[in-house]
């Protein structure tokens, strides 16, 4: 009788241990899944939703004075700037939370659209050197940077930010597809998408 009781007790203890280990393994797997998901979303980083083409005429002029400002020398150029601006979202700024119990990724904050890249092509017309004020390589670099800033300043009034704002759900849909690949769910019911602000200089 004691042997039978011992066998039953031993069987129950074994079942309890096995069940406990299975639960712990399941928790570890779910936690691991959530970490992988969050890392996977962060690796997407920047997502372009709209692009705009710009063609602008940029006037450059630099005046240098010599001999107590009695003589001046001017270098100038007329530059046609063709540019393509890409506007979208930086996923590294998305605030996410993983609920391992319900296998749900919750979006608490979604970034506003921003300028991700600007590709510029400059054509120089009517480029003239002054007598003692000539174009140097550094001047052309500065001119290129000024032209890019000129385009950047034009973007807010172009409507690209508003267009990207309308495509925000497409960006969220991309995150949702990533989440669903391993059987999780995306919750963005409480999400309030921020309004776009003035373009910032590209880093």
XYZ file of N, CA and C in Angstrom:
609
model
N 0.832 -1.203 0.000
C 0.000 0.000 0.000
C 0.868 1.257 0.000
N 1.925 1.199 0.850
C 2.834 2.340 0.912
C 3.548 2.532 -0.418
N 3.863 1.380 -1.072
C 4.546 1.474 -2.377
C 3.641 2.130 -3.403
N 2.351 1.749 -3.413
C 1.380 2.311 -4.357
C 1.210 3.806 -4.113
N 1.112 4.168 -2.843
C 0.964 5.593 -2.482
C 2.187 6.392 -2.939
N 3.349 5.752 -2.730
C 4.589 6.414 -3.141
C 4.654 6.622 -4.656
N 4.205 5.601 -5.401
C 4.202 5.723 -6.865
C 3.265 6.820 -7.336
N 2.077 6.860 -6.730
C 1.103 7.909 -7.099
C 1.643 9.292 -6.773
N 2.207 9.423 -5.549
C 2.772 10.712 -5.129
C 3.919 11.137 -6.046
N 4.766 10.151 -6.390
C 5.892 10.446 -7.279
C 5.412 10.871 -8.660
N 4.341 10.209 -9.155
C 3.785 10.563 -10.463
C 3.219 11.961 -10.476
N 2.528 12.313 -9.374
C 1.949 13.663 -9.276
C 3.031 14.737 -9.232
N 4.080 14.465 -8.468
C 5.190 15.423 -8.370
C 5.861 15.601 -9.732
N 6.054 14.462 -10.435
C 6.677 14.525 -11.767
C 5.832 15.346 -12.729
N 4.512 15.134 -12.711
C 3.600 15.882 -13.577
C 3.643 17.378 -13.258
N 3.698 17.681 -11.962
C 3.737 19.081 -11.539
C 5.015 19.761 -12.021
N 6.129 19.052 -11.891
C 7.420 19.606 -12.326
C 7.431 19.825 -13.840
N 6.950 18.810 -14.591
C 6.917 18.905 -16.053
C 6.023 20.066 -16.500
N 4.843 20.178 -15.860
C 3.913 21.268 -16.192
C 4.547 22.628 -15.917
N 5.209 22.751 -14.767
C 5.871 24.004 -14.402
C 6.944 24.379 -15.419
N 7.747 23.388 -15.799
C 8.817 23.643 -16.769
C 8.261 24.063 -18.122
N 7.133 23.453 -18.522
C 6.498 23.814 -19.791
C 5.996 25.247 -19.766
N 5.391 25.645 -18.646
C 4.880 27.016 -18.508
C 6.024 28.026 -18.574
N 7.135 27.700 -17.862
C 8.285 28.601 -17.878
C 8.893 28.714 -19.276
N 8.940 27.570 -19.981
C 9.493 27.573 -21.347
C 8.607 28.397 -22.276
N 7.271 28.283 -22.077
C 6.325 29.045 -22.890
C 6.497 30.546 -22.645
N 6.631 30.933 -21.355
C 6.826 32.340 -21.011
C 8.114 32.872 -21.633
N 9.163 32.069 -21.552
C 10.446 32.480 -22.107
C 10.347 32.656 -23.624
N 9.614 31.753 -24.286
C 9.470 31.825 -25.739
C 8.680 33.071 -26.150
N 7.604 33.365 -25.386
C 6.775 34.536 -25.690
C 7.566 35.825 -25.475
N 8.321 35.876 -24.358
C 9.157 37.059 -24.101
C 10.192 37.238 -25.193
N 10.757 36.117 -25.629
C 11.748 36.155 -26.705
C 11.114 36.651 -28.001
N 9.870 36.211 -28.249
C 9.155 36.653 -29.447
C 8.959 38.167 -29.444
N 8.574 38.701 -28.279
C 8.306 40.137 -28.199
C 9.572 40.945 -28.454
N 10.707 40.474 -27.920
C 11.981 41.164 -28.140
C 12.360 41.132 -29.621
N 12.184 39.955 -30.233
C 12.496 39.812 -31.655
C 11.623 40.745 -32.493
N 10.325 40.813 -32.143
C 9.395 41.670 -32.877
C 9.807 43.136 -32.803
N 10.085 43.606 -31.572
C 10.452 45.004 -31.388
C 11.737 45.334 -32.131
N 12.709 44.410 -32.072
C 13.968 44.615 -32.797
C 13.731 44.642 -34.297
N 12.823 43.765 -34.748
C 12.527 43.668 -36.184
C 11.903 44.965 -36.694
N 10.999 45.534 -35.901
C 10.351 46.792 -36.288
C 11.367 47.927 -36.294
N 12.246 47.953 -35.288
C 13.258 49.005 -35.224
C 14.222 48.938 -36.408
N 14.458 47.716 -36.900
C 15.384 47.566 -38.019
C 14.818 48.125 -39.322
N 13.470 48.305 -39.381
C 12.874 48.908 -40.571
C 13.319 50.365 -40.687
N 13.436 51.018 -39.533
C 13.873 52.395 -39.424
C 13.059 53.358 -40.276
N 13.585 53.797 -41.411
C 12.949 54.877 -42.159
C 12.110 54.332 -43.311
N 10.876 54.835 -43.378
C 9.924 54.354 -44.364
C 9.414 55.540 -45.182
N 9.774 55.577 -46.465
C 9.366 56.673 -47.352
C 7.937 56.427 -47.836
N 7.086 57.451 -47.696
C 5.699 57.319 -48.154
C 5.394 58.212 -49.358
N 6.037 59.371 -49.439
C 5.801 60.263 -50.590
C 7.127 60.881 -51.028
N 7.167 61.293 -52.287
C 8.330 62.005 -52.793
C 7.857 63.171 -53.660
N 8.671 64.204 -53.706
C 8.315 65.386 -54.490
C 9.487 65.859 -55.318
N 9.207 66.332 -56.513
C 10.238 66.873 -57.406
C 10.192 68.397 -57.371
N 11.361 69.008 -57.304
C 11.464 70.463 -57.238
C 12.409 70.959 -58.326
N 12.063 72.085 -58.907
C 12.939 72.771 -59.864
C 12.934 74.243 -59.473
N 14.053 74.720 -58.985
C 14.136 76.087 -58.485
C 15.336 76.804 -59.099
N 15.195 78.097 -59.276
C 16.307 78.935 -59.725
C 16.870 79.642 -58.504
N 18.163 79.472 -58.301
C 18.811 80.021 -57.112
C 19.882 81.020 -57.539
N 19.784 82.231 -57.044
C 20.755 83.277 -57.381
C 21.822 83.351 -56.285
N 23.058 83.253 -56.707
C 24.166 83.335 -55.756
C 25.020 84.547 -56.098
N 25.350 85.328 -55.065
C 26.196 86.507 -55.285
C 27.047 86.758 -54.056
N 28.309 87.021 -54.274
C 29.238 87.297 -53.181
C 30.092 88.504 -53.562
N 30.099 89.504 -52.686
C 30.836 90.746 -52.958
C 31.959 90.900 -51.942
N 33.150 91.158 -52.452
C 34.284 91.453 -51.585
C 34.801 92.852 -51.899
N 35.144 93.572 -50.821
C 35.621 94.935 -50.990
C 37.080 95.024 -50.580
N 37.811 95.816 -51.295
C 39.247 96.000 -51.029
C 39.574 97.497 -50.984
N 40.766 97.765 -50.495
C 41.298 99.131 -50.479
C 40.313 100.104 -49.834
N 40.051 99.836 -48.522
C 39.170 100.685 -47.728
C 37.780 100.801 -48.335
N 37.335 99.687 -48.938
C 35.997 99.604 -49.542
C 35.821 100.512 -50.755
N 36.944 100.908 -51.326
C 36.859 101.753 -52.522
C 36.628 100.926 -53.784
N 37.086 99.670 -53.740
C 36.927 98.788 -54.905
C 36.228 97.513 -54.462
N 35.254 97.101 -55.225
C 34.543 95.860 -54.912
C 34.648 94.893 -56.080
N 34.589 93.626 -55.748
C 34.648 92.578 -56.764
C 33.551 91.562 -56.470
N 32.769 91.236 -57.485
C 31.599 90.377 -57.288
C 31.716 89.096 -58.102
N 31.487 87.984 -57.421
C 31.342 86.720 -58.139
C 29.891 86.295 -57.991
N 29.327 85.761 -59.053
C 27.909 85.407 -59.003
C 27.630 84.228 -59.911
N 26.500 83.625 -59.660
C 26.099 82.481 -60.477
C 24.580 82.346 -60.434
N 24.061 81.879 -61.526
C 22.642 81.525 -61.600
C 22.591 80.000 -61.614
N 21.941 79.427 -60.627
C 21.942 77.980 -60.459
C 20.517 77.442 -60.599
N 20.352 76.453 -61.450
C 19.076 75.753 -61.563
C 19.190 74.480 -60.722
N 18.348 74.400 -59.714
C 18.390 73.282 -58.777
C 17.245 72.318 -59.077
N 17.589 71.116 -59.455
C 16.593 70.044 -59.606
C 16.777 69.096 -58.421
N 15.695 68.875 -57.707
C 15.812 68.073 -56.485
C 14.632 67.118 -56.340
N 14.913 66.030 -55.633
C 13.868 65.059 -55.291
C 13.913 64.872 -53.779
N 12.800 65.182 -53.134
C 12.717 65.064 -51.678
C 11.860 63.863 -51.299
N 12.363 63.075 -50.359
C 11.630 61.911 -49.860
C 11.146 62.198 -48.434
N 9.853 62.067 -48.240
C 9.250 62.337 -46.937
C 8.595 61.058 -46.422
N 8.771 60.805 -45.151
C 8.197 59.587 -44.571
C 8.359 59.568 -43.072
N 8.578 58.362 -42.522
C 8.568 58.194 -41.067
C 9.813 57.438 -40.606
N 10.315 57.854 -39.467
C 11.461 57.200 -38.838
C 10.926 56.269 -37.748
N 10.941 54.954 -38.027
C 10.351 53.986 -37.100
C 11.120 53.872 -35.788
N 12.346 54.375 -35.740
C 13.083 54.319 -34.474
C 12.458 55.257 -33.433
N 11.575 56.150 -33.879
C 10.905 57.084 -32.972
C 9.526 56.586 -32.542
N 9.125 55.412 -33.029
C 7.845 54.832 -32.627
C 7.976 54.288 -31.199
N 6.984 54.602 -30.338
C 6.998 54.094 -28.968
C 6.095 52.864 -28.901
N 6.701 51.700 -28.642
C 5.983 50.426 -28.641
C 6.034 49.763 -27.266
N 4.985 48.971 -26.983
C 4.962 48.155 -25.772
C 4.479 46.755 -26.143
N 5.134 45.742 -25.595
C 4.748 44.357 -25.874
C 3.997 43.773 -24.688
N 2.773 43.328 -24.940
C 1.977 42.640 -23.916
C 2.076 41.138 -24.207
N 2.920 40.447 -23.445
C 3.183 39.033 -23.713
C 1.995 38.132 -23.368
N 1.123 38.585 -22.466
C -0.024 37.762 -22.076
C -1.019 37.617 -23.223
N -1.255 38.722 -23.921
C -2.229 38.701 -25.027
C -1.543 38.664 -26.397
N -0.203 38.595 -26.380
C 0.567 38.616 -27.630
C 0.165 39.816 -28.496
N 0.256 40.983 -27.870
C -0.150 42.217 -28.539
C 0.976 43.242 -28.468
N 1.249 43.872 -29.598
C 2.163 45.008 -29.643
C 1.309 46.272 -29.660
N 1.532 47.164 -28.698
C 0.739 48.387 -28.581
C 1.581 49.584 -29.014
N 1.033 50.388 -29.935
C 1.706 51.623 -30.344
C 1.174 52.762 -29.483
N 2.063 53.380 -28.712
C 1.674 54.506 -27.864
C 1.965 55.845 -28.543
N 2.982 55.862 -29.387
C 3.333 57.116 -30.066
C 3.849 56.817 -31.461
N 3.379 57.621 -32.417
C 3.836 57.471 -33.803
C 4.420 58.805 -34.243
N 5.590 58.804 -34.882
C 6.247 60.078 -35.205
C 5.546 60.853 -36.311
N 5.854 62.120 -36.390
C 5.333 62.950 -37.459
C 6.195 62.744 -38.706
N 5.644 63.011 -39.884
C 6.438 62.845 -41.101
C 7.598 63.826 -41.128
N 8.679 63.419 -41.752
C 9.858 64.281 -41.847
C 10.577 64.029 -43.163
N 11.461 64.958 -43.504
C 12.266 64.800 -44.711
C 13.357 63.776 -44.413
N 13.351 62.679 -45.163
C 14.334 61.615 -44.929
C 15.575 61.808 -45.787
N 15.383 62.183 -47.055
C 16.530 62.444 -47.933
C 16.170 63.523 -48.955
N 17.194 64.205 -49.423
C 17.032 65.133 -50.542
C 18.153 64.852 -51.542
N 17.769 64.564 -52.784
C 18.741 64.357 -53.859
C 18.734 65.605 -54.733
N 19.902 66.232 -54.892
C 19.962 67.486 -55.652
C 20.905 67.367 -56.840
N 20.534 68.056 -57.892
C 21.369 68.159 -59.085
C 21.429 69.620 -59.482
N 22.626 70.190 -59.500
C 22.797 71.613 -59.762
C 23.391 71.845 -61.146
N 22.784 72.770 -61.887
C 23.318 73.221 -63.170
C 23.637 74.703 -63.066
N 24.885 75.047 -63.396
C 25.335 76.424 -63.236
C 25.212 77.179 -64.561
N 24.608 78.381 -64.479
C 24.480 79.259 -65.640
C 24.961 80.651 -65.245
N 25.517 81.333 -66.201
C 25.974 82.711 -65.967
C 26.879 82.790 -64.740
N 27.817 81.849 -64.666
C 28.764 81.822 -63.545
C 29.942 82.750 -63.876
N 30.136 83.775 -63.053
C 31.159 84.785 -63.321
C 32.024 85.019 -62.096
N 33.334 85.032 -62.335
C 34.284 85.359 -61.274
C 34.500 86.865 -61.236
N 34.802 87.374 -60.032
C 35.211 88.757 -59.907
C 36.706 88.874 -60.191
N 37.194 90.110 -60.294
C 38.614 90.327 -60.602
C 39.503 89.703 -59.529
N 39.203 89.978 -58.274
C 39.964 89.354 -57.188
C 39.032 88.585 -56.239
N 37.968 88.065 -56.806
C 37.000 87.292 -56.017
C 36.499 86.134 -56.880
N 37.300 85.081 -56.909
C 37.015 83.965 -57.810
C 36.409 82.776 -57.054
N 35.684 81.933 -57.805
C 35.091 80.736 -57.219
C 36.171 79.720 -56.866
N 36.084 79.196 -55.662
C 36.971 78.115 -55.209
C 36.121 76.869 -54.970
N 36.793 75.740 -54.754
C 36.068 74.484 -54.521
C 35.167 74.597 -53.295
N 35.632 75.294 -52.266
C 34.837 75.461 -51.046
C 33.581 76.278 -51.315
N 33.669 77.211 -52.262
C 32.492 78.015 -52.615
C 31.411 77.148 -53.245
N 31.824 76.217 -54.091
C 30.854 75.342 -54.750
C 30.186 74.405 -53.751
N 30.974 73.947 -52.758
C 30.395 73.117 -51.703
C 29.370 73.906 -50.894
N 29.733 75.131 -50.565
C 28.815 75.998 -49.822
C 27.563 76.302 -50.642
N 27.759 76.523 -51.935
C 26.638 76.796 -52.827
C 25.687 75.605 -52.888
N 26.260 74.407 -52.940
C 25.441 73.185 -52.965
C 24.636 73.046 -51.675
N 25.264 73.325 -50.528
C 24.571 73.241 -49.236
C 23.470 74.296 -49.134
N 23.753 75.502 -49.645
C 22.742 76.567 -49.625
C 21.550 76.203 -50.501
N 21.825 75.581 -51.655
C 20.757 75.188 -52.562
C 19.882 74.115 -51.925
N 20.514 73.166 -51.217
C 19.758 72.115 -50.533
C 18.875 72.712 -49.435
N 19.423 73.684 -48.700
C 18.639 74.341 -47.653
C 17.475 75.117 -48.268
N 17.714 75.709 -49.440
C 16.670 76.444 -50.145
C 15.495 75.514 -50.479
N 15.815 74.293 -50.926
C 14.767 73.309 -51.231
C 14.073 72.864 -49.948
N 14.853 72.649 -48.894
C 14.305 72.210 -47.608
C 13.288 73.220 -47.083
N 13.570 74.502 -47.267
C 12.654 75.547 -46.811
C 11.359 75.572 -47.628
N 11.407 75.017 -48.847
C 10.228 75.015 -49.715
C 9.276 73.847 -49.414
N 9.781 72.826 -48.731
C 9.003 71.600 -48.541
C 7.724 71.796 -47.718
N 7.756 72.547 -46.599
C 6.514 72.683 -45.810
C 5.342 73.238 -46.612
N 5.612 74.158 -47.525
C 4.520 74.759 -48.298
C 4.161 73.937 -49.533
N 4.883 72.842 -49.768
C 4.639 72.025 -50.959
C 3.487 71.038 -50.778
N 3.102 70.784 -49.537
C 2.035 69.825 -49.273
C 2.520 68.399 -49.078
N 3.845 68.184 -49.126
C 4.377 66.826 -48.962
C 4.114 66.270 -47.570
N 4.227 67.127 -46.551
C 3.974 66.664 -45.187
C 2.527 66.206 -45.023
N 1.610 66.983 -45.578
C 0.192 66.609 -45.481
C -0.075 65.307 -46.224
N 0.572 65.143 -47.380
C 0.403 63.903 -48.153
C 0.951 62.718 -47.367
N 2.103 62.908 -46.730
C 2.690 61.830 -45.920
C 1.804 61.516 -44.725
N 1.188 62.558 -44.170
C 0.296 62.364 -43.031
C -0.865 61.441 -43.414
N -1.372 61.614 -44.629
C -2.471 60.785 -45.110
C -2.028 59.345 -45.347
N -0.724 59.156 -45.535
C -0.193 57.812 -45.763
C 0.276 57.155 -44.469
N 0.000 57.790 -43.334
C 0.467 57.260 -42.044
C -0.061 55.851 -41.790
N -1.303 55.604 -42.178
C -1.877 54.277 -41.963
C -1.154 53.209 -42.780
N -0.598 53.613 -43.922
C 0.185 52.656 -44.715
C 1.438 52.245 -43.951
N 2.047 53.225 -43.276
C 3.227 52.928 -42.465
C 2.869 52.016 -41.296
N 1.721 52.294 -40.670
C 1.264 51.449 -39.559
C 0.940 50.045 -40.066
N 0.400 49.974 -41.280
C 0.077 48.672 -41.875
C 1.339 47.832 -42.063
N 2.457 48.489 -42.377
C 3.727 47.765 -42.524
C 4.133 47.148 -41.194
N 3.995 47.921 -40.100
C 4.303 47.388 -38.771
C 3.375 46.216 -38.451
N 2.097 46.359 -38.808
C 1.116 45.315 -38.526
C 1.478 44.011 -39.247
N 1.941 44.129 -40.475
C 2.347 42.929 -41.227
C 3.533 42.234 -40.566
N 4.473 43.045 -40.062
C 5.637 42.472 -39.373
C 5.186 41.725 -38.123
N 4.265 42.345 -37.370
C 3.773 41.745 -36.130
C 3.035 40.434 -36.394
N 2.241 40.411 -37.460
C 1.421 39.235 -37.753
C 2.228 38.038 -38.251
N 3.479 38.267 -38.651
C 4.286 37.167 -39.191
C 4.507 36.052 -38.168
N 4.486 36.392 -36.880
C 4.666 35.330 -35.869
C 3.457 35.235 -34.951
N 2.290 35.605 -35.467
C 1.056 35.362 -34.742
C 0.711 36.353 -33.653
N 1.290 37.543 -33.698
C 0.938 38.570 -32.724
C -0.083 39.527 -33.348
N -0.594 40.449 -32.511
C -1.587 41.418 -32.956
C -1.095 42.830 -32.668
N -1.441 43.776 -33.543
C -1.045 45.175 -33.350
C -2.249 45.972 -32.858
N -2.054 46.731 -31.781
C -3.109 47.570 -31.225
C -2.696 49.031 -31.364
N -3.421 49.780 -32.188
C -3.148 51.212 -32.325
C -4.442 52.018 -32.189
N -5.410 51.463 -31.436
C -6.710 52.111 -31.258
C -6.589 53.481 -30.581
N -5.677 53.588 -29.615
C -5.550 54.838 -28.860
C -4.539 55.795 -29.477
N -4.080 55.463 -30.667
C -3.008 56.242 -31.289
C -3.517 57.578 -31.806
N -2.782 58.625 -31.473
C -3.040 59.959 -32.032
C -1.797 60.381 -32.797
N -1.944 60.502 -34.110
C -0.802 60.856 -34.948
C -0.545 62.348 -34.838
N 0.710 62.691 -34.554
C 1.076 64.091 -34.366
C 1.005 64.856 -35.683
N 0.814 66.156 -35.552
C 0.753 67.004 -36.738
C 2.163 67.319 -37.216
N 2.355 67.453 -38.532
C 3.683 67.766 -39.049
C 4.127 69.164 -38.664
N 5.435 69.321 -38.514
C 5.990 70.627 -38.206
C 6.938 71.046 -39.303
N 7.552 72.201 -39.137
C 8.468 72.733 -40.139
C 9.632 71.778 -40.369
N 10.086 71.716 -41.607
C 11.190 70.814 -41.940
C 12.439 71.176 -41.168
N 13.135 70.147 -40.700
C 14.399 70.346 -40.009
C 15.548 69.999 -40.934
N 16.686 70.610 -40.670
C 17.862 70.333 -41.492
C 18.250 68.877 -41.374
N 18.610 68.285 -42.507
C 19.023 66.876 -42.503
C 20.359 66.740 -41.814
N 20.512 65.651 -41.045
C 21.775 65.407 -40.349
C 22.782 64.793 -41.306
